[in-house]
């Protein structure tokens, strides 16, 4: 168990499995934190108090925080950050773990992120911004196949297409151009890595790397999703860097610190969680994308391994004191999570169907279930979205963690449910 942390009154904004994982980590500290979540979901509500509060309404959130003596606000999802929920909270003197509206453009605009990377000297794929189909087609011709097309703004994990099919690339660009510009990028080949950094606007502290699975089906088939599973740590990093710490130190110096210092230089300090979506190419580490918050489902495998109290790290980041905070330490156990999704996800998920068996899964050794989209209706638990649950398992090795995760998944019933059967298979051999 983590070392006990000083009790805090904490408000967590969000309603997904990422937020459930954050809350689970905070409760594991056994510090007596008073935790409230807005708006939460059925699984979160079984663990802590939830309130019906619009997490994108900064003024409303600030009033609630002041009236209830909240000492730290943790912003989970991207939408409230892009909407600027952190700004009125900071104006009122409330510590917030989450960047300002201006700094959150690192996730909210691919073009903004590419500019920051260019000015900070951060290695990434060459981008071409396109505001029309004609400009996108010209970029395809210039950069060649495979074609990488990204919606410039938020797209719930569905705005990125990587394809050899020129017409599919044109169709994807045409669709997203209805919503704003697109970015066509140089294709980068290699293994993807998700690496989180806590930032106080000047200093950073790294967490442990994870890898997620973005495609819907086994073998990376099917459409992109918000993420169908993840595992941590990444043992194959040792083959090239000799140790996880050596890899993390390189990314700290090459990516995280230059990015955070560049934003500080521009007067838009980034305070919160910097998610570095990386790819390890033959030429070295490159940035695919930044996010301005914890990733989902990677959070579900990173936080169960964290030995350093999460609340202390987030409070230090929110109050500009990371320089005096320890480097986060992790347990030797490994973690795997498998996402259970509704039938029809991601295009047209079927909702309202009953979910059973979660208690049986939670009763298994090393298994916990993070709720992503659930509600109680007529005394029954029902699915309310595309990704419904994350079944999380820890173990001494990946074979054990996978066995536990899939056993837990087998306890759960949801009509038409989808999940991948190959999460972490390549590291469990």
C-alpha positions as a Markdown table, in Angstrom:
| # | Residue | x | y | z |
|---|---|---|---|---|
| 1 | Unk | 0.0 | 0.0 | 0.0 |
| 2 | Unk | 1.2 | 3.6 | -0.6 |
| 3 | Unk | 2.5 | 5.5 | 2.3 |
| 4 | Unk | -0.3 | 7.4 | 4.1 |
| 5 | Unk | -0.7 | 10.9 | 2.7 |
| 6 | Unk | -2.1 | 14.0 | 4.5 |
| 7 | Unk | -5.8 | 14.1 | 4.3 |
| 8 | Unk | -7.3 | 16.4 | 1.6 |
| 9 | Unk | -10.7 | 17.4 | 0.4 |
| 10 | Unk | -10.5 | 16.5 | -3.3 |
| 11 | Unk | -12.9 | 17.1 | -6.2 |
| 12 | Unk | -12.4 | 14.9 | -9.3 |
| 13 | Unk | -14.2 | 16.0 | -12.5 |
| 14 | Unk | -15.2 | 13.2 | -14.9 |
| 15 | Unk | -17.2 | 10.1 | -15.3 |
| 16 | Unk | -15.0 | 7.4 | -16.9 |
| 17 | Unk | -12.8 | 4.5 | -16.1 |
| 18 | Unk | -9.8 | 6.9 | -15.9 |
| 19 | Unk | -11.5 | 8.8 | -13.1 |
| 20 | Unk | -12.4 | 5.6 | -11.4 |
| 21 | Unk | -8.8 | 4.5 | -11.5 |
| 22 | Unk | -7.7 | 7.9 | -10.1 |
| 23 | Unk | -10.2 | 7.6 | -7.2 |
| 24 | Unk | -9.1 | 4.0 | -6.5 |
| 25 | Unk | -5.5 | 5.1 | -6.2 |
| 26 | Unk | -6.5 | 7.9 | -3.9 |
| 27 | Unk | -8.5 | 5.6 | -1.7 |
| 28 | Unk | -5.7 | 3.1 | -1.5 |
| 29 | Unk | -3.6 | 5.7 | 0.3 |
| 30 | Unk | -5.9 | 5.2 | 3.4 |
| 31 | Unk | -5.3 | 8.8 | 4.3 |
| 32 | Unk | -9.0 | 9.6 | 4.9 |
| 33 | Unk | -9.3 | 11.9 | 1.9 |
| 34 | Unk | -12.8 | 13.3 | 1.4 |
| 35 | Unk | -13.4 | 12.7 | -2.3 |
| 36 | Unk | -16.2 | 13.9 | -4.4 |
| 37 | Unk | -16.7 | 13.2 | -8.1 |
| 38 | Unk | -18.7 | 15.2 | -10.6 |
| 39 | Unk | -20.6 | 13.7 | -12.3 |
| 40 | Unk | -19.2 | 10.1 | -11.8 |
| 41 | Unk | -20.9 | 6.9 | -12.8 |
| 42 | Unk | -22.5 | 3.9 | -11.0 |
| 43 | Unk | -19.2 | 2.3 | -10.1 |
| 44 | Unk | -17.7 | 5.5 | -8.8 |
| 45 | Unk | -20.8 | 6.3 | -6.8 |
| 46 | Unk | -20.4 | 2.9 | -5.0 |
| 47 | Unk | -17.0 | 4.1 | -3.8 |
| 48 | Unk | -17.3 | 7.8 | -3.1 |
| 49 | Unk | -19.9 | 10.7 | -3.1 |
| 50 | Unk | -20.9 | 11.9 | -6.6 |
| 51 | Unk | -22.6 | 15.2 | -7.4 |
| 52 | Unk | -24.6 | 16.3 | -10.4 |
| 53 | Unk | -22.3 | 19.1 | -11.6 |
| 54 | Unk | -21.4 | 20.1 | -15.1 |
| 55 | Unk | -17.6 | 19.6 | -15.2 |
| 56 | Unk | -17.2 | 22.0 | -18.2 |
| 57 | Unk | -18.8 | 25.0 | -16.3 |
| 58 | Unk | -15.9 | 26.6 | -14.6 |
| 59 | Unk | -17.8 | 29.2 | -12.6 |
| 60 | Unk | -20.2 | 26.5 | -11.2 |
| 61 | Unk | -17.3 | 24.2 | -10.3 |
| 62 | Unk | -15.4 | 27.1 | -8.6 |
| 63 | Unk | -18.5 | 28.0 | -6.5 |
| 64 | Unk | -19.0 | 24.4 | -5.5 |
| 65 | Unk | -15.3 | 24.0 | -4.6 |
| 66 | Unk | -15.4 | 27.2 | -2.4 |
| 67 | Unk | -18.6 | 26.3 | -0.7 |
| 68 | Unk | -17.4 | 22.8 | 0.1 |
| 69 | Unk | -13.8 | 23.6 | 1.2 |
| 70 | Unk | -12.2 | 21.7 | -1.7 |
| 71 | Unk | -8.4 | 21.8 | -1.4 |
| 72 | Unk | -7.6 | 20.2 | -4.8 |
| 73 | Unk | -9.5 | 19.8 | -8.0 |
| 74 | Unk | -8.4 | 17.0 | -10.4 |
| 75 | Unk | -9.7 | 17.4 | -14.0 |
| 76 | Unk | -10.0 | 14.0 | -15.6 |
| 77 | Unk | -11.3 | 14.4 | -19.2 |
| 78 | Unk | -10.2 | 16.6 | -22.0 |
| 79 | Unk | -13.5 | 18.4 | -22.7 |
| 80 | Unk | -13.5 | 20.4 | -19.4 |
| 81 | Unk | -9.9 | 21.4 | -19.9 |
| 82 | Unk | -10.5 | 22.6 | -23.5 |
| 83 | Unk | -13.5 | 24.5 | -22.2 |
| 84 | Unk | -11.2 | 26.2 | -19.6 |
| 85 | Unk | -12.7 | 24.8 | -16.4 |
| 86 | Unk | -9.3 | 25.3 | -14.6 |
| 87 | Unk | -9.1 | 29.1 | -15.2 |
| 88 | Unk | -11.8 | 30.3 | -12.9 |
| 89 | Unk | -10.7 | 27.9 | -10.2 |
| 90 | Unk | -7.1 | 29.2 | -10.3 |
| 91 | Unk | -8.5 | 32.8 | -10.3 |
| 92 | Unk | -10.3 | 32.0 | -7.1 |
| 93 | Unk | -7.1 | 30.5 | -5.5 |
| 94 | Unk | -8.1 | 26.8 | -5.7 |
| 95 | Unk | -5.3 | 24.4 | -6.5 |
| 96 | Unk | -6.1 | 22.6 | -9.8 |
| 97 | Unk | -4.4 | 19.5 | -11.3 |
| 98 | Unk | -5.1 | 20.3 | -15.0 |
| 99 | Unk | -3.9 | 22.9 | -17.4 |
| 100 | Unk | -5.5 | 26.3 | -18.3 |
| 101 | Unk | -7.6 | 26.6 | -21.5 |
| 102 | Unk | -4.6 | 28.1 | -23.3 |
| 103 | Unk | -2.2 | 25.4 | -22.3 |
| 104 | Unk | -4.8 | 22.6 | -23.0 |
| 105 | Unk | -4.5 | 23.6 | -26.7 |
| 106 | Unk | -1.6 | 21.2 | -26.6 |
| 107 | Unk | -4.3 | 18.6 | -26.9 |
| 108 | Unk | -7.1 | 20.7 | -28.3 |
| 109 | Unk | -5.2 | 21.7 | -31.5 |
| 110 | Unk | -2.8 | 19.4 | -33.4 |
| 111 | Unk | -1.5 | 22.5 | -35.2 |
| 112 | Unk | -0.8 | 24.3 | -31.9 |
| 113 | Unk | 1.0 | 21.2 | -30.6 |
| 114 | Unk | 3.1 | 20.9 | -33.7 |
| 115 | Unk | 4.1 | 24.6 | -33.5 |
| 116 | Unk | 5.2 | 24.2 | -29.8 |
| 117 | Unk | 7.2 | 21.1 | -30.7 |
| 118 | Unk | 8.9 | 22.9 | -33.6 |
| 119 | Unk | 9.8 | 25.8 | -31.4 |
| 120 | Unk | 11.0 | 23.6 | -28.6 |
| 121 | Unk | 13.0 | 21.3 | -30.9 |
| 122 | Unk | 11.0 | 18.2 | -30.0 |
| 123 | Unk | 11.2 | 15.4 | -32.6 |
| 124 | Unk | 7.9 | 14.6 | -34.3 |
| 125 | Unk | 6.6 | 13.6 | -37.7 |
| 126 | Unk | 6.5 | 16.3 | -40.4 |
| 127 | Unk | 3.1 | 18.0 | -40.5 |
| 128 | Unk | 1.1 | 19.6 | -43.2 |
| 129 | Unk | -2.0 | 21.6 | -42.2 |
| 130 | Unk | -5.0 | 21.4 | -44.6 |
| 131 | Unk | -8.1 | 23.5 | -44.6 |
| 132 | Unk | -9.6 | 22.0 | -47.7 |
| 133 | Unk | -9.8 | 18.7 | -49.5 |
| 134 | Unk | -7.6 | 20.0 | -52.2 |
| 135 | Unk | -4.9 | 20.9 | -49.7 |
| 136 | Unk | -5.2 | 17.5 | -48.0 |
| 137 | Unk | -4.8 | 15.7 | -51.4 |
| 138 | Unk | -1.7 | 17.8 | -52.2 |
| 139 | Unk | -0.3 | 16.8 | -48.8 |
| 140 | Unk | -1.0 | 13.1 | -49.5 |
| 141 | Unk | 0.9 | 13.5 | -52.8 |
| 142 | Unk | 3.8 | 15.3 | -51.0 |
| 143 | Unk | 4.2 | 12.9 | -48.0 |
| 144 | Unk | 3.1 | 9.6 | -49.7 |
| 145 | Unk | 1.7 | 6.5 | -48.2 |
| 146 | Unk | 0.9 | 5.3 | -45.6 |
| 147 | Unk | -1.3 | 8.3 | -45.2 |
| 148 | Unk | -1.7 | 9.8 | -41.7 |
| 149 | Unk | -4.7 | 12.1 | -41.3 |
| 150 | Unk | -5.7 | 13.8 | -38.0 |
| 151 | Unk | -8.6 | 16.0 | -37.1 |
| 152 | Unk | -7.1 | 19.2 | -35.7 |
| 153 | Unk | -9.5 | 19.4 | -32.7 |
| 154 | Unk | -10.9 | 16.9 | -30.2 |
| 155 | Unk | -12.4 | 13.7 | -31.8 |
| 156 | Unk | -12.8 | 11.3 | -28.9 |
| 157 | Unk | -10.0 | 9.1 | -30.1 |
| 158 | Unk | -11.6 | 8.7 | -33.5 |
| 159 | Unk | -10.1 | 11.5 | -35.5 |
| 160 | Unk | -6.9 | 9.7 | -36.6 |
| 161 | Unk | -6.6 | 7.5 | -39.6 |
| 162 | Unk | -3.5 | 5.6 | -40.8 |
| 163 | Unk | -4.0 | 3.9 | -44.1 |
| 164 | Unk | -2.5 | 2.7 | -47.4 |
| 165 | Unk | -5.8 | 3.4 | -49.1 |
| 166 | Unk | -5.7 | 6.8 | -50.7 |
| 167 | Unk | -9.5 | 7.1 | -51.1 |
| 168 | Unk | -10.1 | 6.2 | -47.5 |
| 169 | Unk | -7.6 | 9.0 | -46.5 |
| 170 | Unk | -9.5 | 11.4 | -48.7 |
| 171 | Unk | -12.8 | 10.4 | -47.3 |
| 172 | Unk | -11.5 | 10.7 | -43.7 |
| 173 | Unk | -10.1 | 14.2 | -44.4 |
| 174 | Unk | -13.4 | 15.2 | -46.2 |
| 175 | Unk | -15.4 | 14.2 | -43.1 |
| 176 | Unk | -13.3 | 15.9 | -40.5 |
| 177 | Unk | -12.9 | 19.1 | -42.6 |
| 178 | Unk | -16.6 | 19.7 | -41.9 |
| 179 | Unk | -15.5 | 20.3 | -38.3 |
| 180 | Unk | -12.3 | 22.2 | -38.9 |
| 181 | Unk | -8.8 | 21.8 | -40.3 |
| 182 | Unk | -6.9 | 18.5 | -40.5 |
| 183 | Unk | -3.3 | 17.7 | -40.2 |
| 184 | Unk | -1.6 | 15.3 | -42.6 |
| 185 | Unk | 1.6 | 13.9 | -41.2 |
| 186 | Unk | 4.6 | 11.9 | -42.2 |
| 187 | Unk | 4.1 | 8.3 | -41.3 |
| 188 | Unk | 6.3 | 7.0 | -38.5 |
| 189 | Unk | 6.9 | 3.3 | -38.1 |
| 190 | Unk | 7.7 | 1.6 | -34.7 |
| 191 | Unk | 6.3 | 0.6 | -31.3 |
| 192 | Unk | 4.1 | 3.1 | -29.6 |
| 193 | Unk | 4.6 | 4.2 | -26.0 |
| 194 | Unk | 2.4 | 6.2 | -23.7 |
| 195 | Unk | 4.4 | 8.1 | -21.0 |
| 196 | Unk | 2.8 | 10.5 | -18.5 |
| 197 | Unk | 4.5 | 13.4 | -16.8 |
| 198 | Unk | 3.2 | 15.5 | -13.9 |
| 199 | Unk | 4.0 | 19.1 | -14.5 |
| 200 | Unk | 3.9 | 22.2 | -12.3 |
| 201 | Unk | 4.6 | 24.6 | -15.2 |
| 202 | Unk | 8.4 | 24.4 | -14.8 |
| 203 | Unk | 9.4 | 21.0 | -13.5 |
| 204 | Unk | 8.2 | 17.5 | -14.4 |
| 205 | Unk | 8.1 | 14.1 | -12.7 |
| 206 | Unk | 7.6 | 11.0 | -14.8 |
| 207 | Unk | 5.3 | 8.0 | -14.3 |
| 208 | Unk | 5.9 | 4.5 | -15.7 |
| 209 | Unk | 5.4 | 3.8 | -19.5 |
| 210 | Unk | 2.5 | 1.9 | -20.8 |
| 211 | Unk | 1.2 | 0.7 | -24.2 |
| 212 | Unk | -2.4 | 0.9 | -25.3 |
| 213 | Unk | -4.3 | -0.8 | -28.1 |
| 214 | Unk | -6.3 | 1.7 | -30.2 |
| 215 | Unk | -7.8 | -0.6 | -32.8 |
| 216 | Unk | -11.1 | -2.4 | -32.1 |
| 217 | Unk | -10.1 | -5.9 | -33.0 |
| 218 | Unk | -7.4 | -8.5 | -32.4 |
| 219 | Unk | -4.2 | -8.0 | -34.4 |
| 220 | Unk | -4.9 | -4.3 | -34.6 |
| 221 | Unk | -7.8 | -4.8 | -37.0 |
| 222 | Unk | -10.8 | -2.6 | -37.4 |
| 223 | Unk | -11.4 | 1.1 | -36.6 |
| 224 | Unk | -9.6 | 3.3 | -34.2 |
| 225 | Unk | -11.2 | 3.6 | -30.8 |
| 226 | Unk | -10.6 | 5.4 | -27.5 |
| 227 | Unk | -8.5 | 2.4 | -26.5 |
| 228 | Unk | -9.3 | -1.3 | -26.0 |
| 229 | Unk | -6.7 | -2.3 | -23.4 |
| 230 | Unk | -3.2 | -1.5 | -22.1 |
| 231 | Unk | -0.3 | -2.9 | -20.1 |
| 232 | Unk | 2.6 | -1.6 | -18.0 |
| 233 | Unk | 5.6 | -1.6 | -17.7 |
| 234 | Unk | 7.2 | -2.2 | -21.2 |
| 235 | Unk | 9.9 | -4.9 | -20.8 |
| 236 | Unk | 11.0 | -4.6 | -24.4 |
| 237 | Unk | 12.3 | -1.0 | -23.7 |
| 238 | Unk | 15.2 | -2.7 | -21.9 |
| 239 | Unk | 16.5 | -4.2 | -25.2 |
| 240 | Unk | 17.3 | -0.7 | -26.5 |
| 241 | Unk | 17.8 | 1.5 | -23.5 |
| 242 | Unk | 19.1 | -1.1 | -20.9 |
| 243 | Unk | 16.5 | 0.1 | -18.4 |
| 244 | Unk | 13.1 | 1.8 | -18.2 |
| 245 | Unk | 14.7 | 4.7 | -16.3 |
| 246 | Unk | 17.2 | 5.3 | -19.1 |
| 247 | Unk | 14.3 | 5.6 | -21.6 |
| 248 | Unk | 12.2 | 7.8 | -19.3 |
| 249 | Unk | 15.2 | 10.1 | -18.7 |
| 250 | Unk | 15.8 | 10.5 | -22.4 |
| 251 | Unk | 12.1 | 11.4 | -23.0 |
| 252 | Unk | 12.2 | 13.8 | -20.1 |
| 253 | Unk | 15.2 | 15.7 | -21.6 |
| 254 | Unk | 14.1 | 15.3 | -25.3 |
| 255 | Unk | 10.4 | 15.9 | -25.0 |
| 256 | Unk | 8.7 | 16.7 | -21.7 |
| 257 | Unk | 11.0 | 19.4 | -20.3 |
| 258 | Unk | 11.5 | 21.3 | -23.6 |
| 259 | Unk | 7.7 | 21.3 | -24.1 |
| 260 | Unk | 6.8 | 22.5 | -20.6 |
| 261 | Unk | 9.6 | 25.1 | -20.6 |
| 262 | Unk | 8.4 | 26.4 | -24.1 |
| 263 | Unk | 4.9 | 26.8 | -22.8 |
| 264 | Unk | 6.2 | 28.6 | -19.7 |
| 265 | Unk | 8.2 | 30.9 | -21.9 |
| 266 | Unk | 5.0 | 31.8 | -23.9 |
| 267 | Unk | 3.2 | 32.7 | -20.7 |
| 268 | Unk | 0.9 | 29.6 | -20.8 |
| 269 | Unk | 2.4 | 27.3 | -18.1 |
| 270 | Unk | 1.2 | 23.7 | -18.3 |
| 271 | Unk | 0.1 | 22.5 | -14.9 |
| 272 | Unk | -1.3 | 19.0 | -14.7 |
| 273 | Unk | -0.7 | 15.8 | -16.6 |
| 274 | Unk | 1.3 | 15.9 | -19.8 |
| 275 | Unk | 0.5 | 12.7 | -21.8 |
| 276 | Unk | 3.3 | 12.0 | -24.3 |
| 277 | Unk | 2.1 | 9.7 | -27.1 |
| 278 | Unk | 5.4 | 8.4 | -28.5 |
| 279 | Unk | 6.7 | 6.1 | -31.2 |
| 280 | Unk | 10.1 | 4.4 | -31.0 |
| 281 | Unk | 11.5 | 4.5 | -34.6 |
| 282 | Unk | 14.8 | 3.3 | -35.9 |
| 283 | Unk | 15.9 | 6.9 | -35.9 |
| 284 | Unk | 14.9 | 7.4 | -32.3 |
| 285 | Unk | 11.9 | 8.6 | -30.2 |
| 286 | Unk | 9.3 | 10.7 | -31.9 |
| 287 | Unk | 6.1 | 12.4 | -30.6 |
| 288 | Unk | 2.9 | 11.3 | -32.2 |
| 289 | Unk | 0.6 | 13.5 | -30.1 |
| 290 | Unk | 0.2 | 15.2 | -26.7 |
| 291 | Unk | -2.8 | 15.0 | -24.5 |
| 292 | Unk | -3.4 | 17.3 | -21.6 |
| 293 | Unk | -4.7 | 14.7 | -19.1 |
| 294 | Unk | -4.3 | 11.1 | -18.0 |
| 295 | Unk | -4.8 | 8.6 | -20.8 |
| 296 | Unk | -7.6 | 6.1 | -20.8 |
| 297 | Unk | -7.0 | 3.1 | -20.6 |
| 298 | Unk | -3.3 | 3.5 | -19.7 |
| 299 | Unk | -4.1 | 5.2 | -16.4 |
| 300 | Unk | -5.8 | 1.9 | -15.3 |
| 301 | Unk | -2.4 | 0.1 | -15.5 |
| 302 | Unk | 0.0 | 2.8 | -14.5 |
| 303 | Unk | -1.7 | 3.9 | -11.2 |
| 304 | Unk | -2.2 | 0.4 | -9.7 |
| 305 | Unk | 1.6 | 0.1 | -9.8 |
| 306 | Unk | 2.4 | 3.5 | -8.3 |
| 307 | Unk | 3.9 | 3.2 | -4.8 |
| 308 | Unk | 4.3 | 7.0 | -4.2 |
| 309 | Unk | 1.1 | 8.6 | -3.0 |
| 310 | Unk | -0.7 | 10.1 | -6.0 |
| 311 | Unk | -2.4 | 12.8 | -4.0 |
| 312 | Unk | 0.9 | 14.3 | -2.9 |
| 313 | Unk | 2.2 | 14.3 | -6.4 |
| 314 | Unk | -0.8 | 16.0 | -7.8 |
| 315 | Unk | -0.9 | 18.6 | -5.0 |
| 316 | Unk | 2.8 | 19.4 | -5.6 |
| 317 | Unk | 2.1 | 19.9 | -9.3 |
| 318 | Unk | -0.9 | 22.1 | -8.6 |
| 319 | Unk | 1.0 | 24.3 | -6.2 |
| 320 | Unk | 4.3 | 24.7 | -8.1 |
| 321 | Unk | 6.3 | 22.4 | -5.7 |
| 322 | Unk | 7.3 | 19.5 | -7.9 |
| 323 | Unk | 11.0 | 20.5 | -7.6 |
| 324 | Unk | 10.9 | 19.2 | -4.0 |
| 325 | Unk | 8.7 | 16.1 | -4.8 |
| 326 | Unk | 10.4 | 12.7 | -5.0 |
| 327 | Unk | 10.6 | 10.8 | -8.3 |
| 328 | Unk | 7.6 | 8.5 | -8.3 |
| 329 | Unk | 8.3 | 4.9 | -7.4 |
| 330 | Unk | 6.6 | 1.9 | -8.8 |
| 331 | Unk | 6.0 | -1.6 | -7.5 |
| 332 | Unk | 7.5 | -4.6 | -9.4 |
| 333 | Unk | 4.2 | -6.0 | -10.3 |
| 334 | Unk | 2.9 | -5.7 | -13.8 |
| 335 | Unk | -0.6 | -4.7 | -14.8 |
| 336 | Unk | -3.0 | -5.4 | -17.7 |
| 337 | Unk | -6.4 | -4.0 | -18.5 |
| 338 | Unk | -9.0 | -5.2 | -21.0 |
| 339 | Unk | -11.8 | -2.9 | -22.1 |
| 340 | Unk | -15.3 | -4.3 | -22.4 |
| 341 | Unk | -17.3 | -2.4 | -25.0 |
| 342 | Unk | -20.9 | -2.3 | -26.1 |
| 343 | Unk | -22.1 | -3.9 | -29.3 |
| 344 | Unk | -21.7 | -1.4 | -32.2 |
| 345 | Unk | -18.9 | 0.5 | -30.7 |
| 346 | Unk | -17.3 | 2.8 | -31.8 |
| 347 | Unk | -19.7 | 3.9 | -34.6 |
| 348 | Unk | -23.0 | 3.2 | -33.0 |
| 349 | Unk | -22.9 | 1.6 | -29.5 |
| 350 | Unk | -26.0 | -0.1 | -28.2 |
| 351 | Unk | -26.7 | 1.3 | -24.7 |
| 352 | Unk | -29.2 | 0.5 | -21.9 |
| 353 | Unk | -28.3 | -3.2 | -21.7 |
| 354 | Unk | -27.9 | -4.9 | -18.4 |
| 355 | Unk | -24.4 | -5.7 | -17.0 |
| 356 | Unk | -23.9 | -8.5 | -14.5 |
| 357 | Unk | -21.0 | -10.3 | -12.8 |
| 358 | Unk | -18.8 | -7.4 | -11.7 |
| 359 | Unk | -18.9 | -8.4 | -8.1 |
| 360 | Unk | -17.5 | -11.8 | -9.0 |
| 361 | Unk | -14.8 | -10.3 | -11.1 |
| 362 | Unk | -13.8 | -7.9 | -8.3 |
| 363 | Unk | -13.6 | -10.8 | -5.9 |
| 364 | Unk | -10.8 | -12.4 | -7.8 |
| 365 | Unk | -7.2 | -12.1 | -6.6 |
| 366 | Unk | -5.5 | -9.1 | -8.2 |
| 367 | Unk | -8.5 | -8.0 | -10.2 |
| 368 | Unk | -10.5 | -4.8 | -10.0 |
| 369 | Unk | -13.1 | -3.4 | -12.4 |
| 370 | Unk | -13.1 | 0.3 | -13.3 |
| 371 | Unk | -16.5 | 1.6 | -14.5 |
| 372 | Unk | -16.4 | 3.7 | -17.7 |
| 373 | Unk | -20.1 | 4.1 | -18.7 |
| 374 | Unk | -22.6 | 2.6 | -16.3 |
| 375 | Unk | -25.7 | 3.7 | -14.5 |
| 376 | Unk | -28.3 | 2.1 | -12.2 |
| 377 | Unk | -31.7 | 1.9 | -13.8 |
| 378 | Unk | -34.6 | 0.1 | -12.0 |
| 379 | Unk | -32.1 | -1.5 | -9.6 |
| 380 | Unk | -30.1 | -2.9 | -12.5 |
| 381 | Unk | -26.6 | -1.9 | -13.7 |
| 382 | Unk | -26.8 | -0.8 | -17.4 |
| 383 | Unk | -24.3 | 0.2 | -20.0 |
| 384 | Unk | -24.6 | 3.9 | -20.9 |
| 385 | Unk | -21.8 | 4.3 | -23.5 |
| 386 | Unk | -19.4 | 2.6 | -25.9 |
| 387 | Unk | -16.6 | 1.6 | -23.5 |
| 388 | Unk | -18.4 | 0.2 | -20.5 |
| 389 | Unk | -15.8 | -1.3 | -18.2 |
| 390 | Unk | -12.0 | -1.8 | -17.8 |
| 391 | Unk | -11.1 | -5.1 | -16.2 |
| 392 | Unk | -7.7 | -4.5 | -14.5 |
| 393 | Unk | -5.4 | -7.1 | -13.2 |
| 394 | Unk | -2.0 | -7.1 | -11.5 |
| 395 | Unk | 0.4 | -10.0 | -11.3 |
| 396 | Unk | 4.0 | -11.0 | -10.8 |
| 397 | Unk | 4.3 | -11.4 | -14.5 |
| 398 | Unk | 2.3 | -10.7 | -17.6 |
| 399 | Unk | 1.1 | -14.3 | -18.0 |
| 400 | Unk | -0.5 | -14.2 | -14.6 |
| 401 | Unk | -1.9 | -10.7 | -15.1 |
| 402 | Unk | -3.4 | -11.7 | -18.4 |
| 403 | Unk | -4.9 | -14.8 | -17.0 |
| 404 | Unk | -6.5 | -12.8 | -14.1 |
| 405 | Unk | -7.8 | -10.1 | -16.4 |
| 406 | Unk | -9.5 | -12.5 | -18.8 |
| 407 | Unk | -10.9 | -14.6 | -16.0 |
| 408 | Unk | -12.4 | -11.5 | -14.5 |
| 409 | Unk | -13.8 | -10.6 | -17.9 |
| 410 | Unk | -15.3 | -14.0 | -18.2 |
| 411 | Unk | -17.4 | -13.4 | -15.0 |
| 412 | Unk | -19.1 | -10.4 | -16.6 |
| 413 | Unk | -22.1 | -10.6 | -18.9 |
| 414 | Unk | -23.3 | -7.9 | -21.4 |
| 415 | Unk | -25.3 | -8.8 | -24.4 |
| 416 | Unk | -23.3 | -8.2 | -27.6 |
| 417 | Unk | -20.2 | -7.1 | -25.7 |
| 418 | Unk | -16.9 | -6.7 | -27.6 |
| 419 | Unk | -13.3 | -7.0 | -26.3 |
| 420 | Unk | -9.9 | -7.9 | -27.6 |
| 421 | Unk | -8.3 | -11.3 | -26.7 |
| 422 | Unk | -4.7 | -10.3 | -27.4 |
| 423 | Unk | -4.0 | -7.5 | -24.9 |
| 424 | Unk | -0.4 | -7.9 | -23.6 |
| 425 | Unk | -0.1 | -11.3 | -25.4 |
| 426 | Unk | 3.2 | -10.3 | -27.0 |
| 427 | Unk | 4.9 | -9.7 | -23.6 |
| 428 | Unk | 3.4 | -12.7 | -21.9 |
| 429 | Unk | 5.1 | -15.3 | -24.0 |
